[in-house]
Amino acid sequence: MKRNSRLSVALHVLLHMAEQADKALTSEVLASWAATNPVVIRRTFAGLREAGIVGSTKGHGGGWTLLKPLDAVSLADIQAALDEPLLALGKAEESPGCLVELAVNAALDDAVAEARRLLDERLSKITLADLAARIGPRRVVLPAAGCKDPHHES
């Protein structure tokens, strides 16, 4: 099963954007930080734009900008804007009506619902500012392709 990395990509790029908050940044620049395709950025950021976390402008000098301060955006806000569950568990549906299968699926549904509730609760307590503080004092060196470890003390 492929791991969903949309939240990680969004967080990575948003934190880099905070370093460049004074200007609009193209999808190409944002994609280079996360070693991904600009289309991935545009698709990922569409929900963030609808949630009012980022804005975008077209044309010369256009691009993506942060609309909210880092301390006003929780990881739960970002995850909700992405509209894609972090936790997903497939259930058996080979034997509809089988009491064993129904019991197993109900138990799994309950466990996943509780795990989602706990995860959502925890993500709501972490802001982008909290993540930025974990990085500490830094100067970003923008790599040509992908972020290998651009945060280091100057």
Coordinates of C-alpha atoms in Angstrom, one line a residue:
M1 CA 0.0 0.0 0.0
K2 CA 1.4 3.4 -1.0
R3 CA 1.7 5.9 1.8
N4 CA -0.2 9.1 1.3
S5 CA 2.3 12.0 1.5
R6 CA 0.1 14.9 0.7
L7 CA 0.1 16.3 4.2
S8 CA 3.9 15.9 4.5
V9 CA 4.4 17.6 1.2
A10 CA 2.0 20.5 2.1
L11 CA 3.7 21.0 5.5
H12 CA 7.2 20.9 4.0
V13 CA 6.3 23.5 1.3
L14 CA 4.3 25.7 3.7
L15 CA 7.3 26.0 6.1
H16 CA 9.6 26.9 3.2
M17 CA 7.0 29.5 2.0
A18 CA 7.1 31.1 5.5
E19 CA 10.8 31.9 4.9
Q20 CA 9.8 33.6 1.6
A21 CA 6.6 35.3 2.8
D22 CA 7.3 38.6 1.2
K23 CA 6.7 37.3 -2.4
A24 CA 4.5 35.0 -4.5
L25 CA 6.1 31.7 -5.3
T26 CA 5.4 29.7 -8.4
S27 CA 4.3 26.0 -8.3
E28 CA 7.7 25.2 -9.9
V29 CA 9.6 26.7 -7.1
L30 CA 7.4 25.1 -4.5
A31 CA 7.7 21.7 -6.2
S32 CA 11.5 21.9 -6.2
W33 CA 11.5 22.2 -2.4
A34 CA 9.6 18.9 -2.1
A35 CA 11.2 17.1 -5.1
T36 CA 7.8 16.7 -6.7
N37 CA 6.0 17.9 -9.8
P38 CA 4.3 21.4 -10.0
V39 CA 1.0 19.6 -10.8
V40 CA 1.2 17.9 -7.4
I41 CA 1.6 21.3 -5.7
R42 CA -1.3 22.8 -7.6
R43 CA -3.6 19.9 -6.8
T44 CA -2.5 19.8 -3.2
F45 CA -2.8 23.6 -2.7
A46 CA -6.2 23.9 -4.3
G47 CA -7.8 22.7 -1.1
L48 CA -5.5 25.0 1.0
R49 CA -6.6 27.9 -1.2
E50 CA -10.3 27.1 -0.7
A51 CA -9.7 27.0 3.1
G52 CA -8.0 30.4 3.0
I53 CA -4.6 29.1 4.1
V54 CA -2.9 30.1 0.9
G55 CA -3.8 32.4 -2.0
S56 CA -2.7 32.3 -5.6
T57 CA -2.4 34.9 -8.4
K58 CA -1.9 34.3 -12.1
G59 CA 0.3 36.0 -14.6
H60 CA 3.7 37.6 -14.4
G61 CA 4.9 37.9 -10.8
G62 CA 2.1 35.6 -9.7
G63 CA 2.2 32.5 -7.6
W64 CA 1.3 31.2 -4.2
T65 CA 1.4 33.1 -0.9
L66 CA 0.5 32.3 2.7
L67 CA -2.6 34.2 3.8
K68 CA -2.5 33.3 7.5
P69 CA 0.2 33.6 10.2
L70 CA 1.9 30.3 11.1
D71 CA 0.4 30.3 14.6
A72 CA -3.2 30.5 13.1
V73 CA -2.9 27.3 11.1
S74 CA -3.1 23.9 12.8
L75 CA -2.1 20.6 11.2
A76 CA -5.8 19.6 11.5
D77 CA -6.7 22.7 9.4
I78 CA -4.3 21.6 6.7
Q79 CA -5.4 18.0 6.8
A80 CA -9.1 19.0 6.6
A81 CA -8.3 21.3 3.6
L82 CA -6.6 18.4 1.9
D83 CA -9.9 16.4 2.3
E84 CA -8.1 13.0 2.4
P85 CA -8.0 10.7 5.4
L86 CA -4.7 10.0 6.9
L87 CA -6.0 6.7 8.3
A88 CA -7.7 4.3 6.0
L89 CA -8.2 0.6 6.6
G90 CA -9.8 -1.7 4.1
K91 CA -12.6 -4.0 5.2
A92 CA -13.5 -7.4 4.0
E93 CA -16.6 -7.3 1.8
E94 CA -16.4 -10.8 0.3
S95 CA -19.2 -12.3 2.3
P96 CA -22.1 -9.8 2.7
G97 CA -24.4 -10.9 5.5
C98 CA -21.7 -13.1 7.1
L99 CA -22.0 -12.5 10.9
V100 CA -18.2 -13.0 11.4
E101 CA -17.4 -10.5 8.7
L102 CA -19.9 -8.0 10.0
A103 CA -18.4 -8.3 13.5
V104 CA -14.9 -7.9 12.3
N105 CA -15.8 -4.9 10.1
A106 CA -17.7 -3.2 13.0
A107 CA -14.7 -3.7 15.3
L108 CA -12.3 -2.3 12.7
D109 CA -14.7 0.7 12.0
D110 CA -14.8 1.5 15.7
A111 CA -11.0 1.3 16.1
V112 CA -10.3 3.4 13.0
A113 CA -12.9 6.0 14.2
E114 CA -11.3 6.2 17.6
A115 CA -7.8 6.5 16.0
R116 CA -9.0 9.3 13.7
R117 CA -10.5 11.1 16.6
L118 CA -7.3 10.9 18.6
L119 CA -5.2 11.9 15.6
D120 CA -7.5 14.9 14.8
E121 CA -7.3 16.0 18.4
R122 CA -3.5 15.9 18.4
L123 CA -3.2 17.6 15.0
S124 CA -5.5 20.4 16.2
K125 CA -2.9 21.2 18.9
I126 CA 0.1 21.6 16.6
T127 CA 0.5 24.7 14.5
L128 CA 2.8 25.6 11.7
A129 CA 4.5 27.9 14.1
D130 CA 5.2 24.9 16.4
L131 CA 6.8 23.1 13.5
A132 CA 8.9 26.1 12.5
A133 CA 10.1 26.4 16.1
R134 CA 11.3 22.8 15.9
I135 CA 13.6 23.8 13.1
G136 CA 15.1 26.6 15.2
P137 CA 17.1 29.5 14.0
R138 CA 18.0 29.0 10.4
R139 CA 18.8 30.4 7.0
V140 CA 17.2 28.6 4.1
V141 CA 19.4 27.6 1.2
L142 CA 17.1 26.9 -1.6
P143 CA 18.3 23.8 -3.5
A144 CA 18.0 23.4 -7.2
A145 CA 16.0 20.2 -6.9
G146 CA 14.6 18.9 -3.7
C147 CA 15.3 19.7 -0.1
K148 CA 18.2 17.6 1.1
D149 CA 18.7 19.6 4.4
P150 CA 18.4 23.2 3.6
H151 CA 18.0 24.3 7.2
H152 CA 21.2 25.1 9.0
E153 CA 22.5 27.7 11.2
S154 CA 24.2 30.7 9.6

